[in-house]
Amino acid sequence: MLYSNIKNEKIKNIKKLNQKKYRDRDNLFIVEGEHLVLEAYKKGMIKELILEQNVIFPLDVPTIYVTNDVINYISELETPQPIMAICNKLEEKELIGNKILVLDGIQDPGNLGTIIRSAVAFNIDTIILSNDTVDLYNSKVIRASQGLLFHINIIKRNLLDIIPVLKENKYQIIGTKVTYGNSLKSIAKLQKFAIIMGNEGNGIKDEIQELCDQFIYIDMNEACESLNVGVATSIILYELDK
Amino acid sequence: MLYSNIKNEKIKNIKKLNQKKYRDRDNLFIVEGEHLVLEAYKKGMIKELILEQNVIFPLDVPTIYVTNDVINYISELETPQPIMAICNKLEEKELIGNKILVLDGIQDPGNLGTIIRSAVAFNIDTIILSNDTVDLYNSKVIRASQGLLFHINIIKRNLLDIIPVLKENKYQIIGTKVTYGNSLKSIAKLQKFAIIMGNEGNGIKDEIQELCDQFIYIDMNEACESLNVGVATSIILYELDK
């Protein structure tokens, strides 16, 4: 079936998935480009493959063909790709593993994607997103993560509920601040921890800070007031993974 | 003097500074927003301050006033700021110090800005940009660096000329690859080094690789093929600064 009209109801509904409210309503999201489509395919997440007419990309999933106009209409990229897919959202699992990363209100999708990529690199078992974290299925998050959000357990929780549960289960709760606490370099190896990273402008919320067992900071030259949160998270996860 | 017409020759010339060719021609660049303007002011780099009419921001530099229309016309930001400045480019100094970061063809302005911020944080003395690196005075570079490009010696060179000079002067030339060489964790403390980071897609050019004394990589889970270059650089500089 070839779709050529951007006013077609099905095409309009696909494009709506660029907005969070429709992703939430339909429990679906879009990925664009060969690499991300293949990553989603490997995980069995594709509901429908969307190919520009004449593109040969044989995957064993329901497939529709569209014109270049339709690709350009749906795409959020500066350079739209002739291969896209509509995917089912990941099933939320329970909290697993001993190495937990907690994100308290990260707002920039590029930062969240970068953090997910580094969390996979440095063997985090579960990422917990606060309810006010940017949407995991925002296309910029997916692109910045290079599809690695499909390779790690990510759950969304009220942090004021889940952190006490982590404490009961003997996770060390570690907050991060720019200049307060223990130097990252001096931290002994941790077996079971939840490390909390805060919002870009405001850091970790006060009521979450109160739940922390200790704080760590990254030593740096005082000319630099702070690091990008994606960079800071990556350095901390690298160090904790040693 | 109040400028209200976007067709005014002076205003048109200011806006042209958003393009590299005019920044190069005039040896000038623009910064937007209070924080960056203050950083540039502290370094004595401001040629002319641009304020939206009625804004009070008294700095001891030549100042012009413009209407909101003119601000919106000049600005590259989604939310234009009522405070901007035209700045003289930094004077290029010579290579200084023992800790050198070499960037071989970084293309993304956000990455370059992030790398500059981390280089200041982790006490790099000089950053050498290859001639094909993204323009240092691109507004996205300046914003991502949070103005820290004013706090570090940055020079632009042909890497095939400068690296042999570094070798003669006993700098260890360290290349970076995703999975080849020595693990970053195993590197002994270096006193005098030049660490080379490559382009986002292609890494370090072959002819530059041939000049390296050793290569290092960052240990990571194999599900992650590579890290963002800004993240990788930051982790390496953090480790070398210990």
XYZ file of N, CA and C in Angstrom, chain B:
726
model
N 22.421 56.408 21.112
C 21.859 56.265 19.758
C 20.945 55.034 19.716
N 19.720 55.214 19.230
C 18.779 54.094 19.145
C 18.604 53.659 17.687
N 18.850 52.382 17.459
C 18.631 51.817 16.117
C 17.307 51.067 16.117
N 16.455 51.396 15.168
C 15.146 50.742 15.128
C 14.870 50.080 13.787
N 15.795 50.274 12.831
C 15.528 49.789 11.482
C 16.468 48.632 11.125
N 15.882 47.495 10.806
C 16.738 46.340 10.507
C 17.417 46.490 9.148
N 17.038 47.497 8.406
C 17.711 47.720 7.124
C 18.895 48.675 7.261
N 19.097 49.193 8.461
C 20.260 50.047 8.706
C 21.547 49.263 8.414
N 22.484 49.936 7.770
C 23.713 49.257 7.319
C 24.496 48.666 8.494
N 24.573 49.412 9.574
C 25.321 48.936 10.750
C 24.672 47.671 11.326
N 23.355 47.688 11.417
C 22.634 46.533 11.971
C 22.810 45.323 11.055
N 22.749 45.560 9.754
C 22.940 44.445 8.814
C 24.339 43.849 8.967
N 25.326 44.723 9.182
C 26.699 44.233 9.358
C 26.871 43.441 10.653
N 26.142 43.849 11.676
C 26.204 43.081 12.937
C 25.616 41.689 12.709
N 24.466 41.647 12.065
C 23.830 40.347 11.851
C 24.719 39.409 11.027
N 25.483 39.991 10.107
C 26.371 39.163 9.280
C 27.383 38.387 10.107
N 27.651 38.877 11.307
C 28.626 38.170 12.154
C 28.129 36.795 12.603
N 26.870 36.500 12.321
C 26.401 35.129 12.546
C 26.981 34.156 11.529
N 27.608 34.689 10.483
C 28.245 33.835 9.475
C 29.761 33.873 9.626
N 30.379 32.699 9.490
C 31.827 32.579 9.698
C 32.629 33.507 8.788
N 32.212 33.616 7.529
C 33.053 34.403 6.612
C 33.166 35.864 7.041
N 32.099 36.397 7.631
C 32.161 37.781 8.085
C 32.901 37.896 9.421
N 32.775 36.857 10.264
C 33.573 36.867 11.506
C 35.061 36.871 11.152
N 35.407 36.079 10.145
C 36.815 36.019 9.726
C 37.261 37.344 9.116
N 36.397 37.935 8.296
C 36.751 39.182 7.613
C 36.981 40.307 8.622
N 36.056 40.397 9.603
C 36.085 41.539 10.522
C 36.840 41.249 11.812
N 37.188 39.968 12.018
C 37.869 39.564 13.254
C 37.011 39.850 14.496
N 35.710 39.716 14.318
C 34.749 40.000 15.381
C 33.784 38.833 15.546
N 33.093 38.806 16.650
C 32.017 37.824 16.842
C 31.009 38.396 17.833
N 29.856 37.712 17.931
C 28.770 38.179 18.805
C 28.608 37.249 19.994
N 28.344 37.807 21.161
C 27.863 36.978 22.267
C 26.498 37.498 22.703
N 25.649 36.581 23.152
C 24.287 36.938 23.536
C 24.017 36.529 24.980
N 23.374 37.420 25.692
C 22.950 37.089 27.057
C 23.907 37.644 28.098
N 23.346 37.928 29.263
C 24.083 38.601 30.326
C 25.357 37.860 30.734
N 25.245 36.548 30.946
C 26.391 35.788 31.445
C 27.581 35.863 30.490
N 27.327 35.619 29.212
C 28.425 35.610 28.241
C 28.985 37.016 28.029
N 28.097 38.014 28.034
C 28.563 39.397 27.879
C 29.495 39.762 29.040
N 29.124 39.353 30.255
C 29.975 39.659 31.412
C 31.319 38.934 31.331
N 31.286 37.693 30.881
C 32.541 36.943 30.731
C 33.464 37.645 29.725
N 32.890 38.082 28.604
C 33.682 38.772 27.583
C 34.186 40.122 28.119
N 33.354 40.784 28.903
C 33.733 42.085 29.483
C 34.936 41.930 30.409
N 34.884 40.890 31.256
C 35.980 40.671 32.211
C 37.306 40.493 31.494
N 37.244 39.957 30.288
C 38.472 39.710 29.524
C 38.804 40.889 28.594
N 38.047 41.979 28.703
C 38.342 43.167 27.886
C 38.137 42.951 26.397
N 37.198 42.085 26.036
C 37.028 41.731 24.633
C 35.903 42.492 23.934
N 35.098 43.234 24.681
C 33.923 43.855 24.060
C 34.310 45.093 23.251
N 33.883 45.103 22.000
C 34.068 46.275 21.148
C 32.850 47.199 21.293
N 31.666 46.604 21.347
C 30.455 47.407 21.435
C 29.345 46.593 22.102
N 28.730 47.219 23.080
C 27.626 46.583 23.786
C 26.321 46.942 23.076
N 25.423 45.969 22.949
C 24.133 46.204 22.293
C 23.028 45.937 23.304
N 22.280 46.966 23.637
C 21.214 46.800 24.625
C 19.863 47.124 24.010
N 18.863 46.366 24.412
C 17.508 46.733 24.019
C 17.154 48.017 24.768
N 16.444 48.908 24.082
C 16.133 50.204 24.692
C 15.485 49.983 26.055
N 15.851 50.837 27.004
C 15.369 50.795 28.384
C 16.080 49.772 29.269
N 16.923 48.898 28.679
C 17.693 47.994 29.525
C 18.820 48.784 30.178
N 18.973 48.596 31.476
C 20.073 49.260 32.199
C 21.122 48.205 32.514
N 22.288 48.362 31.917
C 23.359 47.374 32.101
C 24.664 48.121 31.872
N 25.066 48.923 32.880
C 26.142 49.885 32.650
C 27.531 49.251 32.689
N 28.096 49.037 31.526
C 29.488 48.595 31.423
C 30.265 49.737 30.771
N 31.542 49.823 31.105
C 32.366 50.925 30.633
C 32.918 50.617 29.228
N 32.005 50.486 28.272
C 32.381 50.207 26.874
C 31.409 50.964 25.967
N 31.786 51.207 24.710
C 30.850 51.844 23.774
C 29.547 51.050 23.710
N 28.434 51.749 23.732
C 27.128 51.085 23.834
C 26.159 51.656 22.807
N 25.393 50.781 22.155
C 24.295 51.256 21.316
C 22.992 50.645 21.829
N 21.907 51.341 21.556
C 20.588 50.854 21.951
C 19.796 50.491 20.699
N 19.004 49.450 20.821
C 18.227 48.981 19.666
C 16.815 48.621 20.122
N 15.908 48.520 19.164
C 14.542 48.111 19.504
C 14.465 46.588 19.610
N 13.352 46.118 20.153
C 13.114 44.689 20.256
C 13.151 44.016 18.882
N 12.631 44.697 17.855
C 12.671 44.160 16.494
C 14.101 43.883 16.047
N 14.980 44.818 16.378
C 16.378 44.674 15.959
C 17.045 43.515 16.715
N 16.754 43.418 18.005
C 17.276 42.278 18.793
C 16.830 40.962 18.139
N 15.540 40.864 17.839
C 15.015 39.629 17.243
C 15.650 39.338 15.889
N 15.966 40.410 15.169
C 16.580 40.259 13.844
C 18.013 39.727 13.958
N 18.762 40.263 14.899
C 20.166 39.860 15.034
C 20.302 38.489 15.685
N 19.444 38.205 16.658
C 19.646 37.038 17.529
C 19.552 35.704 16.802
N 20.341 34.750 17.282
C 20.239 33.364 16.805
C 19.519 32.480 17.813
N 19.050 33.051 18.899
C 18.427 32.250 19.948
C 16.921 32.129 19.743
N 16.358 31.041 20.252
C 14.902 30.904 20.229
C 14.263 31.987 21.091
N 14.891 32.257 22.219
C 14.431 33.341 23.084
C 15.512 34.421 23.091
N 15.396 35.397 22.188
C 16.434 36.428 22.098
C 16.616 37.171 23.427
N 17.831 37.561 23.690
C 18.183 38.231 24.943
C 18.360 39.724 24.694
N 17.960 40.575 25.666
C 18.054 42.029 25.468
C 19.470 42.587 25.632
N 20.434 41.703 25.910
C 21.826 42.130 26.101
C 22.721 41.297 25.189
N 23.481 41.992 24.327
C 24.419 41.305 23.431
C 25.688 42.134 23.370
N 26.738 41.580 22.782
C 27.935 42.381 22.542
C 28.654 41.910 21.293
N 29.264 42.876 20.615
C 30.202 42.553 19.547
C 31.580 42.515 20.197
N 32.299 41.433 19.944
C 33.594 41.241 20.617
C 34.718 41.088 19.609
N 35.899 41.526 20.023
C 37.104 41.236 19.256
C 37.502 39.785 19.520
N 37.930 39.095 18.478
C 38.376 37.718 18.685
C 39.562 37.689 19.636
N 39.743 36.559 20.276
C 40.885 36.367 21.173
C 42.182 36.473 20.392
N 43.201 37.035 21.037
C 44.510 37.017 20.391
C 45.064 35.614 20.483
N 45.538 35.097 19.376
C 46.133 33.757 19.410
C 47.507 33.828 20.034
N 47.663 33.058 21.086
C 48.990 33.015 21.708
C 49.765 31.853 21.116
N 50.915 31.629 21.674
C 51.698 30.454 21.296
C 51.212 29.267 22.105
N 51.745 28.135 21.778
C 51.504 26.942 22.575
C 52.098 27.164 23.961
N 51.293 26.952 25.002
C 51.851 27.067 26.347
C 51.475 25.843 27.169
N 52.306 25.528 28.164
C 51.993 24.492 29.139
C 52.376 23.088 28.718
N 52.129 22.171 29.634
C 52.516 20.766 29.436
C 51.346 19.860 29.093
N 50.146 20.400 29.217
C 48.954 19.568 29.011
C 48.181 20.109 27.821
N 48.273 19.385 26.722
C 47.721 19.873 25.469
C 46.590 18.949 25.015
N 45.517 19.561 24.535
C 44.424 18.800 23.922
C 44.377 19.176 22.445
N 44.428 18.167 21.572
C 44.409 18.405 20.126
C 43.088 17.885 19.572
N 42.373 18.716 18.828
C 41.086 18.291 18.256
C 41.214 18.209 16.740
N 41.019 16.999 16.229
C 41.197 16.733 14.806
C 39.839 16.659 14.103
N 39.316 17.818 13.732
C 38.108 17.820 12.899
C 36.789 17.643 13.622
N 36.688 18.103 14.870
C 35.385 18.090 15.561
C 34.426 18.992 14.771
N 33.225 18.491 14.488
C 32.293 19.213 13.622
C 31.101 19.810 14.344
N 30.684 19.181 15.429
C 29.458 19.633 16.091
C 29.787 20.756 17.075
N 29.141 21.923 16.916
C 29.476 23.042 17.798
C 29.188 22.753 19.271
N 28.116 22.001 19.544
C 27.828 21.638 20.935
C 28.943 20.788 21.525
N 29.453 19.860 20.734
C 30.570 19.043 21.215
C 31.804 19.894 21.503
N 32.140 20.802 20.586
C 33.331 21.634 20.812
C 33.165 22.477 22.077
N 31.984 23.051 22.265
C 31.752 23.855 23.472
C 31.880 23.026 24.742
N 31.279 21.833 24.728
C 31.370 20.930 25.882
C 32.818 20.561 26.179
N 33.575 20.300 25.126
C 34.984 19.903 25.294
C 35.789 21.055 25.898
N 35.539 22.279 25.450
C 36.259 23.437 26.005
C 35.955 23.569 27.501
N 34.679 23.405 27.840
C 34.269 23.501 29.257
C 35.009 22.457 30.104
N 35.065 21.231 29.609
C 35.745 20.173 30.359
C 37.258 20.380 30.372
N 37.819 20.955 29.305
C 39.263 21.211 29.266
C 39.657 22.225 30.335
N 38.815 23.240 30.541
C 39.074 24.194 31.620
C 38.943 23.480 32.967
N 37.892 22.683 33.115
C 37.650 21.985 34.385
C 38.833 21.117 34.781
N 39.463 20.481 33.779
C 40.500 19.498 34.086
C 41.902 19.982 33.692
N 42.061 21.310 33.727
C 43.395 21.922 33.732
C 44.249 21.692 32.488
N 43.611 21.638 31.338
C 44.378 21.640 30.085
C 44.964 23.048 29.888
N 46.198 23.130 29.373
C 46.844 24.436 29.196
C 46.549 25.053 27.829
N 46.561 24.238 26.792
C 46.321 24.750 25.437
C 45.468 23.748 24.661
N 44.496 24.266 23.937
C 43.739 23.425 22.993
C 44.197 23.799 21.589
N 44.568 22.791 20.807
C 44.928 23.034 19.408
C 43.791 22.524 18.523
N 43.237 23.409 17.719
C 42.177 23.026 16.783
C 42.787 22.785 15.400
N 42.435 21.698 14.773
C 42.833 21.517 13.371
C 42.090 22.532 12.516
N 42.603 22.771 11.326
C 41.982 23.787 10.466
C 40.558 23.424 10.061
N 40.217 22.128 10.098
C 38.862 21.735 9.698
C 37.924 21.548 10.893
N 38.316 22.026 12.052
C 37.405 21.996 13.207
C 36.357 23.102 13.036
N 35.160 22.874 13.584
C 34.083 23.875 13.522
C 34.590 25.197 14.108
N 34.079 26.318 13.582
C 34.561 27.641 14.000
C 34.333 27.886 15.490
N 35.410 28.259 16.159
C 35.377 28.545 17.594
C 34.369 29.623 17.949
N 34.099 30.548 17.026
C 33.234 31.691 17.319
C 31.797 31.489 16.848
N 31.477 30.279 16.439
C 30.097 29.878 16.191
C 29.320 30.081 17.504
N 28.136 30.678 17.416
C 27.429 31.029 18.657
C 27.089 29.801 19.501
N 26.868 28.647 18.836
C 26.552 27.438 19.617
C 27.766 26.934 20.396
N 28.946 27.125 19.819
C 30.175 26.746 20.534
C 30.299 27.600 21.792
N 30.110 28.910 21.606
C 30.272 29.848 22.722
C 29.279 29.525 23.836
N 28.028 29.262 23.437
C 27.023 28.964 24.465
C 27.332 27.643 25.175
N 27.673 26.608 24.403
C 27.931 25.300 25.034
C 29.164 25.359 25.931
N 30.095 26.262 25.622
C 31.296 26.381 26.476
C 30.995 27.200 27.724
N 29.814 27.793 27.797
C 29.419 28.686 28.887
C 30.413 29.837 29.040
N 31.010 30.247 27.929
C 31.954 31.363 27.973
C 33.355 30.960 28.404
N 33.566 29.680 28.659
C 34.887 29.266 29.146
C 35.948 29.290 28.050
N 35.554 29.487 26.792
C 36.577 29.667 25.754
C 37.412 30.912 26.021
N 36.901 31.840 26.840
C 37.690 33.024 27.179
C 38.734 32.717 28.264
N 38.662 31.512 28.847
C 39.523 31.190 29.995
C 40.636 30.201 29.668
N 40.859 29.921 28.416
C 41.859 28.911 28.081
C 42.528 29.307 26.771
N 43.799 28.954 26.645
C 44.551 29.262 25.432
C 44.135 28.307 24.308
N 43.586 28.861 23.237
C 43.128 28.025 22.116
C 43.809 28.517 20.841
N 44.472 27.617 20.130
C 45.142 28.007 18.896
C 44.702 27.080 17.765
N 44.855 27.553 16.553
C 44.434 26.794 15.372
C 45.679 26.506 14.542
N 45.910 25.263 14.197
C 47.137 24.910 13.490
C 46.897 23.780 12.496
N 47.815 23.647 11.559
C 47.882 22.443 10.734
C 48.508 21.345 11.602
N 47.747 20.297 11.876
C 48.230 19.284 12.831
C 49.471 18.558 12.320
N 49.592 18.432 11.005
C 50.767 17.744 10.448
C 52.045 18.564 10.665
N 51.893 19.860 10.878
C 53.056 20.711 11.205
C 53.338 20.737 12.706
N 52.265 20.875 13.503
C 52.477 21.139 14.939
C 52.818 19.867 15.723
N 52.276 18.722 15.330
C 52.530 17.511 16.131
C 54.019 17.120 16.109
N 54.696 17.186 14.952
C 56.142 16.922 14.986
C 56.897 17.888 15.913
N 56.448 19.131 15.987
C 57.078 20.091 16.904
C 56.861 19.652 18.355
N 55.645 19.183 18.649
C 55.352 18.682 20.002
C 56.249 17.490 20.339
N 56.444 16.617 19.359
C 57.292 15.425 19.585
C 58.723 15.850 19.907
N 59.243 16.806 19.139
C 60.600 17.305 19.388
C 60.728 17.868 20.794
N 59.621 18.447 21.268
C 59.642 19.065 22.589
C 59.194 18.102 23.691
N 59.262 16.801 23.377
C 59.081 15.744 24.392
C 57.672 15.619 24.947
N 56.687 16.077 24.217
C 55.315 15.764 24.602
C 55.028 14.323 24.175
N 54.398 13.543 25.055
C 53.880 12.230 24.661
C 52.667 12.475 23.775
N 52.657 11.895 22.588
C 51.526 12.090 21.675
C 50.585 10.891 21.831
N 49.398 11.161 22.338
C 48.472 10.075 22.666
C 47.237 10.148 21.791
N 47.048 9.126 20.993
C 45.839 9.044 20.182
C 44.737 8.340 20.952
N 43.510 8.478 20.481
C 42.390 7.794 21.128
C 41.647 6.984 20.074
N 41.291 5.760 20.453
C 40.466 4.926 19.583
C 39.395 4.295 20.446
N 38.382 3.721 19.784
C 37.288 3.169 20.570
C 37.723 1.898 21.298
N 38.519 1.065 20.655
C 38.839 -0.228 21.290
C 40.284 -0.655 21.113
N 41.171 0.236 20.764
C 42.537 -0.186 20.466
C 43.531 0.561 21.345
N 44.566 -0.142 21.809
C 45.624 0.513 22.577
C 45.578 0.106 24.026
N 45.901 1.044 24.912
C 45.935 0.785 26.344
C 44.664 1.323 26.996
N 44.183 0.571 27.976
C 43.007 1.036 28.700
C 43.342 2.320 29.456
N 42.444 3.275 29.399
C 42.634 4.540 30.112
C 42.940 4.307 31.588
N 42.317 3.273 32.139
C 42.488 2.996 33.570
C 43.920 2.596 33.920
N 44.652 2.089 32.929
C 45.993 1.559 33.195
C 47.092 2.575 32.912
N 46.707 3.781 32.485
C 47.704 4.779 32.083
C 48.404 5.365 33.315
N 49.726 5.359 33.290
C 50.483 5.994 34.375
C 50.356 7.506 34.249
N 50.622 8.211 35.324
C 50.491 9.662 35.302
C 51.453 10.255 34.284
N 50.959 11.153 33.463
C 51.766 11.765 32.401
C 52.097 13.202 32.790
N 53.333 13.594 32.581
C 53.740 14.955 32.934
C 53.551 15.931 31.777
N 53.793 15.438 30.568
C 53.831 16.334 29.414
C 53.197 15.580 28.253
N 52.023 15.974 27.882
C 51.310 15.166 26.887
C 50.480 16.025 25.944
N 50.200 15.444 24.789
C 49.200 15.998 23.876
C 48.244 14.860 23.552
N 47.004 15.025 23.955
C 45.997 13.988 23.712
C 45.148 14.407 22.523
N 44.983 13.484 21.572
C 44.291 13.825 20.326
C 42.917 13.170 20.291
N 41.884 13.967 20.040
C 40.524 13.444 19.870
C 40.106 13.678 18.419
N 39.415 12.686 17.842
C 39.078 12.761 16.422
C 37.644 13.188 16.151
N 37.371 13.280 14.877
C 36.049 13.651 14.362
C 34.958 12.675 14.825
N 33.732 13.198 14.986
C 32.598 12.432 15.491
C 32.378 11.111 14.737
N 32.419 11.160 13.420
C 32.114 9.952 12.659
C 33.342 9.123 12.322
N 34.451 9.798 12.076
C 35.605 9.121 11.464
C 36.823 8.976 12.370
N 36.788 9.551 13.542
C 37.945 9.444 14.425
C 39.120 10.282 13.923
N 40.318 9.892 14.349
C 41.531 10.631 14.003
C 41.972 10.243 12.586
N 42.396 11.216 11.797
C 42.828 10.940 10.418
C 44.051 10.005 10.407
N 44.144 9.172 9.384
C 45.228 8.183 9.316
C 46.609 8.814 9.450
N 46.831 9.915 8.747
C 48.170 10.517 8.763
C 48.511 11.123 10.123
N 47.480 11.436 10.897
C 47.713 11.933 12.269
C 47.967 10.745 13.197
N 47.215 9.654 12.969
C 47.425 8.443 13.774
C 48.877 7.981 13.716
N 49.472 8.131 12.520
C 50.859 7.662 12.353
C 51.848 8.422 13.236
N 51.452 9.572 13.708
C 52.344 10.392 14.537
C 52.202 10.093 16.035
N 51.258 9.201 16.381
C 50.994 8.959 17.808
C 52.005 8.007 18.435
N 52.377 8.267 19.692
C 53.272 7.381 20.428
C 52.518 6.195 21.022
N 51.289 6.422 21.417
C 50.456 5.321 21.912
C 48.988 5.703 21.736
N 48.133 4.687 21.872
C 46.687 4.919 21.816
C 46.062 4.494 23.128
N 45.000 5.191 23.486
C 44.238 4.765 24.659
C 42.764 4.612 24.284
N 42.077 3.806 25.077
C 40.633 3.648 24.899
C 39.979 3.606 26.272
N 38.668 3.798 26.265
C 37.882 3.759 27.508
C 37.164 2.416 27.590
N 37.421 1.673 28.665
C 36.724 0.389 28.854
C 35.235 0.596 28.944
N 34.486 -0.194 28.191
C 33.038 -0.104 28.373
C 32.323 -1.364 27.906
N 31.070 -1.464 28.311
C 30.216 -2.581 27.925
C 30.117 -2.651 26.405
N 30.198 -3.852 25.873
C 30.258 -3.955 24.409
C 28.934 -3.602 23.714
N 27.848 -3.531 24.483
C 26.579 -3.104 23.876
C 26.667 -1.651 23.394
N 27.597 -0.910 23.974
C 27.777 0.493 23.591
C 28.963 0.580 22.633
N 28.695 0.929 21.387
C 29.772 0.942 20.397
C 30.767 2.073 20.631
N 30.265 3.205 21.041
C 31.152 4.335 21.279
C 30.425 5.345 22.152
N 31.195 6.275 22.698
C 30.613 7.361 23.485
C 30.552 8.616 22.641
N 29.705 9.536 23.008
C 29.733 10.885 22.438
C 31.144 11.451 22.635
N 31.667 12.153 21.622
C 33.063 12.609 21.701
C 33.281 13.626 22.813
N 32.266 14.396 23.141
C 32.385 15.340 24.251
C 32.502 14.586 25.572
N 31.723 13.520 25.706
C 31.779 12.681 26.908
C 33.121 11.951 26.990
N 33.547 11.354 25.882
C 34.811 10.597 25.882
C 35.978 11.516 26.245
N 36.020 12.700 25.637
C 37.100 13.647 25.935
C 37.085 14.016 27.415
N 35.901 14.274 27.943
C 35.789 14.696 29.337
C 36.281 13.609 30.289
N 35.919 12.362 30.009
C 36.361 11.256 30.872
C 37.885 11.128 30.826
N 38.444 11.234 29.643
C 39.904 11.114 29.498
C 40.611 12.261 30.223
N 40.115 13.470 30.061
C 40.764 14.612 30.719
C 40.623 14.516 32.238
N 39.461 14.046 32.694
C 39.268 13.809 34.137
C 40.315 12.837 34.660
N 40.498 11.736 33.950
C 41.437 10.691 34.398
C 42.877 11.199 34.351
N 43.235 11.924 33.314
C 44.620 12.409 33.179
C 44.924 13.519 34.197
N 43.895 14.143 34.744
C 44.077 15.247 35.689
C 44.270 14.741 37.112
N 44.143 13.436 37.310
C 44.233 12.900 38.671
C 45.625 13.074 39.248
